[in-house]
Tab-separated table of C-alpha atoms and ligand atoms in Angstrom:
chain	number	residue	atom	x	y	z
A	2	UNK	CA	310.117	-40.299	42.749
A	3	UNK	CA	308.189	-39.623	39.829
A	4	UNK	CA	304.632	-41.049	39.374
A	5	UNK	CA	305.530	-44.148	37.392
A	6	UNK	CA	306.595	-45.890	41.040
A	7	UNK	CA	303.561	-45.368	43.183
A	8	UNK	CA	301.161	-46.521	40.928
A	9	UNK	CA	298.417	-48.956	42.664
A	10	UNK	CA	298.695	-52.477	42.312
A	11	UNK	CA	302.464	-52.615	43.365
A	12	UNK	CA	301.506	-53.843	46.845
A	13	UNK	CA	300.099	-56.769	45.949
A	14	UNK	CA	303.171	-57.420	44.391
A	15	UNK	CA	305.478	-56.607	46.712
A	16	UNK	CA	305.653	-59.294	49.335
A	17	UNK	CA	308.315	-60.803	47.901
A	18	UNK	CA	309.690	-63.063	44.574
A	19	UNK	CA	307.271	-65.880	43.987
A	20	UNK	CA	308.519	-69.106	44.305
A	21	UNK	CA	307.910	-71.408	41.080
A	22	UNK	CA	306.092	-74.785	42.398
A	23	UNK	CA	307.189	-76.363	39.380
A	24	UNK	CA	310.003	-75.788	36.515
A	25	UNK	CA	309.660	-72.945	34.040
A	26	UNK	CA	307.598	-73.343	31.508
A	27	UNK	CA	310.318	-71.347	29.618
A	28	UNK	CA	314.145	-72.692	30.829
A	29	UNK	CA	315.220	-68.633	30.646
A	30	UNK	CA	318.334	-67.679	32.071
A	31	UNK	CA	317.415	-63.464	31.009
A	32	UNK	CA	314.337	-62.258	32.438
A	33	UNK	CA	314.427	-58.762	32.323
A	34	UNK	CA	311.060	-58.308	34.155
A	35	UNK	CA	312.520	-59.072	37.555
A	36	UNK	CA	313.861	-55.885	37.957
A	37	UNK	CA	310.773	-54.349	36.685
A	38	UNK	CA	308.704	-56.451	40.112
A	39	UNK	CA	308.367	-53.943	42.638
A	40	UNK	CA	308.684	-49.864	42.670
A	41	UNK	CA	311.924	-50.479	44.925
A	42	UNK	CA	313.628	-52.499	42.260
A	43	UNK	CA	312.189	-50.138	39.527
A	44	UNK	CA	313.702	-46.935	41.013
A	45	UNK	CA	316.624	-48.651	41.887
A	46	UNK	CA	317.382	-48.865	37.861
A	47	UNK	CA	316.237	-45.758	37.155
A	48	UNK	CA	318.663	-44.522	34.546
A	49	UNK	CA	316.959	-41.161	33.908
A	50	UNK	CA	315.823	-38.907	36.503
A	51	UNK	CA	314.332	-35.574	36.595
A	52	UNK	CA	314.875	-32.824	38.820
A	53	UNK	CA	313.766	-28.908	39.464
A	54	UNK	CA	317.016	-27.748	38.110
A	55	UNK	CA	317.225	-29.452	34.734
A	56	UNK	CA	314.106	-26.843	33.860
A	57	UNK	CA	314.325	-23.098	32.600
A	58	UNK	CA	311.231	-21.412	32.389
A	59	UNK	CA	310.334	-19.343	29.333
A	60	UNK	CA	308.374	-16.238	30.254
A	61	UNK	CA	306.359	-13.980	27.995
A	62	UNK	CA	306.492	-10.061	29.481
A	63	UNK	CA	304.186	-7.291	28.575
A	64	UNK	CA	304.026	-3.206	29.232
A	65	UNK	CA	301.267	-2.205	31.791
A	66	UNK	CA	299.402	-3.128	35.038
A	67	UNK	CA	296.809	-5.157	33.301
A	68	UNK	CA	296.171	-8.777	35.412
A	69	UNK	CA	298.150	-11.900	34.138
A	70	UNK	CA	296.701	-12.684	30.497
A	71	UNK	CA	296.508	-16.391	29.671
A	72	UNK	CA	297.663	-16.834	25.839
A	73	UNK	CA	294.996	-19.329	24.135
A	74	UNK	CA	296.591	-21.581	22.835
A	75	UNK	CA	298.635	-22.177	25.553
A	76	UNK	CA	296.753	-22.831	28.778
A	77	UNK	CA	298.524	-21.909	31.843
A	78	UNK	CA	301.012	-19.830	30.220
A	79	UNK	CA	300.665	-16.368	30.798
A	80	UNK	CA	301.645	-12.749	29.338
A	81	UNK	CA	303.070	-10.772	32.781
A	82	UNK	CA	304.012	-7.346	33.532
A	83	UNK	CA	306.914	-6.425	34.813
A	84	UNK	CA	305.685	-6.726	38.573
A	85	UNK	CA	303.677	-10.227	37.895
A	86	UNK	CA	306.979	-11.121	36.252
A	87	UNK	CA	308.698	-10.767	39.459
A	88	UNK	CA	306.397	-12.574	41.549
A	89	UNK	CA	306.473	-15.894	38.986
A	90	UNK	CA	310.227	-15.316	39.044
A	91	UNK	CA	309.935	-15.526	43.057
A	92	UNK	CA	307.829	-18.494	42.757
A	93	UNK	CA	310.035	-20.292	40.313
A	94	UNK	CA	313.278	-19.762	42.379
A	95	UNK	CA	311.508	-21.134	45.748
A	96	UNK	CA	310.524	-24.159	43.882
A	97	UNK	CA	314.141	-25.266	42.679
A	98	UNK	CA	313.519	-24.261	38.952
A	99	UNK	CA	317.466	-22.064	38.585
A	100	UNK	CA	316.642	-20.079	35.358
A	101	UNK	CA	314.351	-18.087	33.332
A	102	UNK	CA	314.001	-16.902	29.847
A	103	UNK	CA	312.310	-13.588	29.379
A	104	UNK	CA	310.421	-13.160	25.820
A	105	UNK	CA	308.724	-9.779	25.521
A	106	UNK	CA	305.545	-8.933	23.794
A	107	UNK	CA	305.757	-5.529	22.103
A	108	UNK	CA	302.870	-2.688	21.436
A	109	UNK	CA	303.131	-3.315	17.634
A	110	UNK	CA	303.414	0.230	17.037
A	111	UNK	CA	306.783	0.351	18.328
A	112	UNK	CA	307.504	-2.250	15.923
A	113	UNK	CA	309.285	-1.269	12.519
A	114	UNK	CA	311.671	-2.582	9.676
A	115	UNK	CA	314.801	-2.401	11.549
A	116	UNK	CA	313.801	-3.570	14.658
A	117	UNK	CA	314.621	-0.355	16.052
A	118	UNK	CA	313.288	-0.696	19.546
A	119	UNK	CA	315.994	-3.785	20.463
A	120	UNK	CA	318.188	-1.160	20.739
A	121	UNK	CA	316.641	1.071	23.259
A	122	UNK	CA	318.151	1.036	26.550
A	123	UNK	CA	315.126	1.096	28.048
A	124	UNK	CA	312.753	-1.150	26.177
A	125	UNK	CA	310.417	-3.635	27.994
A	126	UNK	CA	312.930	-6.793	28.750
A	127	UNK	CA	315.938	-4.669	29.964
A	128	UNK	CA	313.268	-3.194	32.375
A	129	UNK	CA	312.179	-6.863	32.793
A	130	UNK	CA	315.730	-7.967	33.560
A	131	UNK	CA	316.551	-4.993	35.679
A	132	UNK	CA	313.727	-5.674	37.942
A	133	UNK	CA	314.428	-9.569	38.107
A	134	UNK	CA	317.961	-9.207	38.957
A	135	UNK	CA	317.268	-6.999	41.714
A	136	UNK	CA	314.402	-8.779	43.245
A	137	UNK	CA	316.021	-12.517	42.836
A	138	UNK	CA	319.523	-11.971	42.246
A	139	UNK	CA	320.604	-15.370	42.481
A	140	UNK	CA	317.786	-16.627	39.776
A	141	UNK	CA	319.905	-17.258	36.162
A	142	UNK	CA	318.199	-14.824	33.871
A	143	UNK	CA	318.309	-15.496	29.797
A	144	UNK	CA	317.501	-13.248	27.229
A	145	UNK	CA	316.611	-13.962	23.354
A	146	UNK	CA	319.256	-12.339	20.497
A	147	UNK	CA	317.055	-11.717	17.669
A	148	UNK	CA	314.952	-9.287	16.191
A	149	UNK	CA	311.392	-11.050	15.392
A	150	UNK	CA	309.598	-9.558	18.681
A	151	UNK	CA	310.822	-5.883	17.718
A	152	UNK	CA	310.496	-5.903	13.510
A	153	UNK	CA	306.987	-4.970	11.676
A	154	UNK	CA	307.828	-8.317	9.330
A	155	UNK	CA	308.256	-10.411	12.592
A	156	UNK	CA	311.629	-11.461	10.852
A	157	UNK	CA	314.352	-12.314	13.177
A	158	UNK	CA	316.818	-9.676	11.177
A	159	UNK	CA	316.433	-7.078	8.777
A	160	UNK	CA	315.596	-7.541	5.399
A	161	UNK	CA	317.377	-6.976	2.108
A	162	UNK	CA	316.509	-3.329	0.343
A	163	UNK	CA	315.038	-5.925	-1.989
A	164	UNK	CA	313.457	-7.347	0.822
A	165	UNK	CA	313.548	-11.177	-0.095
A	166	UNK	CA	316.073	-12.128	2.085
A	167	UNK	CA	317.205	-11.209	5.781
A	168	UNK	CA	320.662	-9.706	5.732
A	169	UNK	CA	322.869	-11.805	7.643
A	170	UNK	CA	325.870	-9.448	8.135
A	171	UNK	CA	324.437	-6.512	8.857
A	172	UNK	CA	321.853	-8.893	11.361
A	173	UNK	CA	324.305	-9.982	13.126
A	174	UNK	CA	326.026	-6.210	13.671
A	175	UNK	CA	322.595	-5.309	15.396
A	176	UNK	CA	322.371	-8.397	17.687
A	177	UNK	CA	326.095	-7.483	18.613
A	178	UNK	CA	324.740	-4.420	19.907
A	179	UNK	CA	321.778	-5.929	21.621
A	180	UNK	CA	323.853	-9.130	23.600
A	181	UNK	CA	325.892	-5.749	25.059
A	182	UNK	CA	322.517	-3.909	26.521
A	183	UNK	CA	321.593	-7.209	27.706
A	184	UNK	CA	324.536	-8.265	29.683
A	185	UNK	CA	324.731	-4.610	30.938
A	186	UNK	CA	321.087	-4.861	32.136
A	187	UNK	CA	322.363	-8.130	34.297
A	188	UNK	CA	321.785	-11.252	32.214
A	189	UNK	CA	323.351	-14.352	32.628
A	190	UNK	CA	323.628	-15.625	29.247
A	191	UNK	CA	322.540	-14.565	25.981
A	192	UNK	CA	320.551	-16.791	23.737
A	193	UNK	CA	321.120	-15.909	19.971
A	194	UNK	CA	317.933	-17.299	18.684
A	195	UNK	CA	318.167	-15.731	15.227
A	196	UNK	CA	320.070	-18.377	13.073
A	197	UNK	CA	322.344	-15.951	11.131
A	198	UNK	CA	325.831	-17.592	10.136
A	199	UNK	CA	328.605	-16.151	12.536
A	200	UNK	CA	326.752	-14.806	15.504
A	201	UNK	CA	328.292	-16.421	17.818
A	202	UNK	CA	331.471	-15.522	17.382
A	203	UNK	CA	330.864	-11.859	16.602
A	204	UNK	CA	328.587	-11.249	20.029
A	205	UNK	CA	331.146	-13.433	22.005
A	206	UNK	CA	334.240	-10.782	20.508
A	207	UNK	CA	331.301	-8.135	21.664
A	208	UNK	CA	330.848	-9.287	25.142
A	209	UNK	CA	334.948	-9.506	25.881
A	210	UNK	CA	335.248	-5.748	24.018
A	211	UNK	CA	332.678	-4.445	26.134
A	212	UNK	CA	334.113	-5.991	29.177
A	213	UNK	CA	331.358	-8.911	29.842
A	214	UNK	CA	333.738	-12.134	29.832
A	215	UNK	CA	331.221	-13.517	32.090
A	216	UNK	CA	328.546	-13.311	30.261
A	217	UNK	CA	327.874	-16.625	28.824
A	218	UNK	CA	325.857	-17.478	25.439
A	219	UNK	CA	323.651	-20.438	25.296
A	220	UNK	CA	323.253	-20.567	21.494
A	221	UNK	CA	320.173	-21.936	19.483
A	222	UNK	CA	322.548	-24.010	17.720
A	223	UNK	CA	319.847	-25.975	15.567
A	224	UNK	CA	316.900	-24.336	15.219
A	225	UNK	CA	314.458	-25.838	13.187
A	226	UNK	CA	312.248	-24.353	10.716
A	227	UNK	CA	309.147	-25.643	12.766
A	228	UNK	CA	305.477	-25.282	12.204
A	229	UNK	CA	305.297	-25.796	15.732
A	230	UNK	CA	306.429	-22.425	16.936
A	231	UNK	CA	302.495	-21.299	15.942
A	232	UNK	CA	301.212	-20.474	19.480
A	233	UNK	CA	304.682	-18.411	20.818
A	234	UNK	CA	304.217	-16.630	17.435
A	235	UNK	CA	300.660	-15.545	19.169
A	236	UNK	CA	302.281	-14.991	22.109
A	237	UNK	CA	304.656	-12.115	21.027
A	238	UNK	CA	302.961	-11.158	18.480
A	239	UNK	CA	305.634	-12.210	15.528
A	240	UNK	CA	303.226	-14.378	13.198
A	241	UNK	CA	303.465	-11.795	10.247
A	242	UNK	CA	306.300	-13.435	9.265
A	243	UNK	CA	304.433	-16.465	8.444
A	244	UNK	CA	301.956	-14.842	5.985
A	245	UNK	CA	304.922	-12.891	4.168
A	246	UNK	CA	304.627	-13.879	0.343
A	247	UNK	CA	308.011	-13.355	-0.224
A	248	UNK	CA	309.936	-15.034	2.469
A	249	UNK	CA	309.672	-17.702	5.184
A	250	UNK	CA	312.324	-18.347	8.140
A	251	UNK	CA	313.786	-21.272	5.649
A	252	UNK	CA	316.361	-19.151	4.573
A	253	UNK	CA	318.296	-18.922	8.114
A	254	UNK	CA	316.066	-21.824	10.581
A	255	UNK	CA	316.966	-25.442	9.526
A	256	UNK	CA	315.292	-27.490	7.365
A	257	UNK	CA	313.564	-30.116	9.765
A	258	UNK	CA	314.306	-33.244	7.132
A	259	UNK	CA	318.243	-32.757	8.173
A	260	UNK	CA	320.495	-34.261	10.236
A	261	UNK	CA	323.967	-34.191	9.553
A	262	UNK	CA	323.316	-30.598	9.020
A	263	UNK	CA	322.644	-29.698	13.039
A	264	UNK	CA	325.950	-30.984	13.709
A	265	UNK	CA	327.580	-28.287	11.591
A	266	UNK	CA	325.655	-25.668	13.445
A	267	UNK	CA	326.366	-27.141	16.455
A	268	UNK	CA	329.959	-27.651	16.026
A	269	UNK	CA	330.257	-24.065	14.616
A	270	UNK	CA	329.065	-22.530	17.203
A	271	UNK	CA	330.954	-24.458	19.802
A	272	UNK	CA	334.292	-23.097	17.669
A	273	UNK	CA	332.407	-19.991	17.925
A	274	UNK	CA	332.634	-19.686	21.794
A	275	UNK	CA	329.008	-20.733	22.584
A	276	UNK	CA	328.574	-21.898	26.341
A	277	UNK	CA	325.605	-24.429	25.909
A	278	UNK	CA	324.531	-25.441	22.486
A	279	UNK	CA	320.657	-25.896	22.025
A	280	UNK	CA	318.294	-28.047	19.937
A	281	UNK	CA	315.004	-26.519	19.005
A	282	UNK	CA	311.833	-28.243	18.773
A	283	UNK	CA	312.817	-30.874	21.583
A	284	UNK	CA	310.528	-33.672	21.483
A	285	UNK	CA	310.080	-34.318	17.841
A	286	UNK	CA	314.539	-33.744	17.612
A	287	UNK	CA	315.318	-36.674	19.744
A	288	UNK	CA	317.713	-38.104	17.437
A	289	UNK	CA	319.464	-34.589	16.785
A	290	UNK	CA	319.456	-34.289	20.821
A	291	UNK	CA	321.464	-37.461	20.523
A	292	UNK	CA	323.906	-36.704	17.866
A	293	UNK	CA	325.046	-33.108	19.708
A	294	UNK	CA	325.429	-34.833	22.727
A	295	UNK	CA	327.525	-36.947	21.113
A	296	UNK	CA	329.330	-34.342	18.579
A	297	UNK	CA	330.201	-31.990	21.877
A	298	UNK	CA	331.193	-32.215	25.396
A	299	UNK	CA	329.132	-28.882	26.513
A	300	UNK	CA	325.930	-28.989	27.818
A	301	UNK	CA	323.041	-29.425	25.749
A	302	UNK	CA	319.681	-27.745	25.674
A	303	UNK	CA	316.745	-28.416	24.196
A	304	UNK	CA	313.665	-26.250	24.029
A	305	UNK	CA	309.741	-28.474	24.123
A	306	UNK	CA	308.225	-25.136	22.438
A	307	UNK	CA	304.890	-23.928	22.425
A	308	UNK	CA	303.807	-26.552	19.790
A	309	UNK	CA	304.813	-29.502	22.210
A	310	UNK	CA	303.158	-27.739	25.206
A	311	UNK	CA	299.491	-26.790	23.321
A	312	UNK	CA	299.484	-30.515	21.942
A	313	UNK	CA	299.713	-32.087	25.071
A	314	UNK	CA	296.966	-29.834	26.336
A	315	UNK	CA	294.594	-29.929	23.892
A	316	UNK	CA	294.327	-33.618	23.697
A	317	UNK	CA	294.152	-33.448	27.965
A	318	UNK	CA	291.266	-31.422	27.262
A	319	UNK	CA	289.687	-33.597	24.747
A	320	UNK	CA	289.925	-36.401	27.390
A	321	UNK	CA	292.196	-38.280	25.128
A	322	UNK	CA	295.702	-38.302	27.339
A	323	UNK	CA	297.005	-37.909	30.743
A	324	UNK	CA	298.107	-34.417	31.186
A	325	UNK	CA	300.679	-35.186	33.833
A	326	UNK	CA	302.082	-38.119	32.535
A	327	UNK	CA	302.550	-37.035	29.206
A	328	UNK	CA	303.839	-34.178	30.519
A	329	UNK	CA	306.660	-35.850	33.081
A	330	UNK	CA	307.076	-38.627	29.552
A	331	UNK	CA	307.950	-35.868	27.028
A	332	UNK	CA	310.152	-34.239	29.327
A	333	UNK	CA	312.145	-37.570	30.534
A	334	UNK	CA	312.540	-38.776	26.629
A	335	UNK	CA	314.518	-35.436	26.158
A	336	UNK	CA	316.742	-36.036	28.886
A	337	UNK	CA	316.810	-39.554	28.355
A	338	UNK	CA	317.667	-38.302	24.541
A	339	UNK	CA	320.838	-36.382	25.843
A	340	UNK	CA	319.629	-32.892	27.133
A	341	UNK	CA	321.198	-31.307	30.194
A	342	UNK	CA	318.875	-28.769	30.634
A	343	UNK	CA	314.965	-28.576	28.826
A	344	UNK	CA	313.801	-25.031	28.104
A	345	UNK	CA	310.057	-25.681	28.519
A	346	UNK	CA	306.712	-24.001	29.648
A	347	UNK	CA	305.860	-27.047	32.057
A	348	UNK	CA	308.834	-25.972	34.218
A	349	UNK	CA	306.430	-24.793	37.284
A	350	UNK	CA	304.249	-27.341	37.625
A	351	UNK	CA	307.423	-30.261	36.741
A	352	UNK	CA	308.923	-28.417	39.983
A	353	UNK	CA	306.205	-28.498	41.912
A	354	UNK	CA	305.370	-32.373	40.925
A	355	UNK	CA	309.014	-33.550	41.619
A	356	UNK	CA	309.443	-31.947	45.397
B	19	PBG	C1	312.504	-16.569	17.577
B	19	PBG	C2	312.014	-17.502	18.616
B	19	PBG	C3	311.013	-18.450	18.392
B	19	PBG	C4	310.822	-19.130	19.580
B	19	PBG	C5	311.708	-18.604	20.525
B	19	PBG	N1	312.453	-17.582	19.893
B	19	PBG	C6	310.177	-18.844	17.246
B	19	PBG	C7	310.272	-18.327	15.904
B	19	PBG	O1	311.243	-18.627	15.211
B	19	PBG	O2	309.341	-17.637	15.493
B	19	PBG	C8	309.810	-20.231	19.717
B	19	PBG	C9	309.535	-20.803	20.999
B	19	PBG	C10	308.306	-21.626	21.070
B	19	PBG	O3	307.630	-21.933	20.064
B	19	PBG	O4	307.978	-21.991	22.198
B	19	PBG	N2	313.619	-15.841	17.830
């Protein structure tokens, strides 16, 4: 079981329920710490467990040969090309972890306005998903609908000829177009990650016209408007956004003091045809974990992002927590708060931990 049971000290206590000489000092008829006595009775109550396939892995891709290149701010995470891609997505399968999301990192001079390159048949993640597929068919591969890793602005749609706004309708036609290449390239399910009002609906009508019924969608149903996005925003490559004067992603993310608000989304976008509905940030969205779970009976996601992951680090590194069990904490308090299945960048080592 996890490493909350073997802890030292439990032997001693182990040999059995001591017998009280002598009455109580306290006549209690409750006293919840009996079942908390030994690591058998502990694990027998166990009401949240975790397990290699509640995991996804998110995976940053790059163009090239160049060796695996660790991103700063997030140690242990990795950009890969495509054939280093493979391998982790070889390693991932063997160790019980059943899916993948594949993020790529563009040359920003293929970047523009429009996004153009999201388009292209043969840009870096349908290569990515191509090679995947083929190498570990079985492996669930998932794929980001949105435009912020292929736009100059780092925007995740295009932008108003005014350019103070990001066009929803004419967004949402593009993303149509890009859910198609990526179910033709092999994915399992599309993740529209972009926040524009009727995706959903429009790429699920895409998928059926184009013949992919079986392609699922695991929508980013409440995405936040997080601060704590800051080292995948590195990662790709899509920070610009964040230093644009005239517009920040709080016109289409969610504001983070809102609640009642994520069960709109959510409940939209299960009317919409979404698959699995996600919450995004995790850790610090516990409660809005708990009121999807509760407002739908489709599984639930919920991405720890890049924020979650480079804060546990970084205070590991200053000495000040336990790396692996904060790690194995966060990730049980977001099951524990409702999620089926936790997009998040510990998924290798959780796997490896838990066999
Ligand atoms: C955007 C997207 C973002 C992440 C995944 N897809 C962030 C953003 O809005 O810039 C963040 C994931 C993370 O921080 O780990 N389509």
């Amino acid at each position: 079981m996890g490493s909350f049971v073997s802890r030292r000290g439990d032997r001693a206590l182990a040999s059995g329920p001591t017998a009280m000489a002598h009455s109580p000092l306290l006549p209690l008829a409750q006293r919840p710490r009996r079942l908390r006595r030994t690591a058998s009775l502990r694990t027998m109550v166990e009401e949240t467990v975790l397990r290699p396939a509640d995991f996804i892995a998110p995976l940053f891709v790059v163009e090239g040969k160049e060796p695996p290149d660790e991103i700063k701010s997030m140690p242990g995470v990795f950009r890969l090309n495509v054939t280093d891609l493979v391998k982790e997505c070889r390693a991932l399968h063997r160790l019980g972890v059943p899916a993948v999301a594949l993020f790529p990192k563009l040359d920003p001079k293929l970047k523009d306005d429009e996004g153009t390159q999201a388009l292209n048949e043969e840009t870096l993640v349908l290569r990515a998903v191509r090679a995947v597929k083929r190498a570990v068919p079985d492996l669930t591969v998932i794929t980001d609908v949105a435009l912020d890793p292929y736009t100059s602005h780092g925007h995740d749609g295009v932008l108003t000829p005014a350019r103070d706004d990001v066009e929803n309708d004419r967004t949402v036609e593009i993303l149509c177009r890009m859910a198609v290449l990526q179910a033709r390239a092999g994915v399992d399910l599309v993740a529209p990650s972009d926040m524009m009002d009727g995706r959903v609906g429009a790429i699920r009508r895409a998928l059926d016209a184009a013949g992919f019924t079986g392609t699922g969608i695991l929508a980013y149903a409440a995405k936040y408007n997080s601060a704590y996005y800051g080292p995948f925003r590195d990662a790709v490559g899509s920070a610009q956004a964040a230093g644009t004067r005239l517009l920040s992603k709080a016109t289409y993310q969610m504001n983070p003091a809102n609640r009642r608000e994520a069960v709109t989304e959510v409940l939209l976008d299960d009317a919409e045809g979404a698959d699995i509905l996600m919450v995004k940030p995790a850790g610090l969205y516990l409660d809005i974990i708990r009121d999807v779970r509760e407002a739908t009976r489709k599984p639930v996601a919920a991405y720890q992002i890049s924020g979650e992951y480079a804060q546990i680090h970084a205070a590991a590194r200053l000495g000040w927590l336990d790396l692996n069990r904060c790690r194995h904490e966060s990730l049980l308090a977001i099951k524990r708060a409702g999620a089926d299945l936790i997009l998040t960048y510990f998924a290798r080592e959780m796997a490896r931990a838990l066999r």
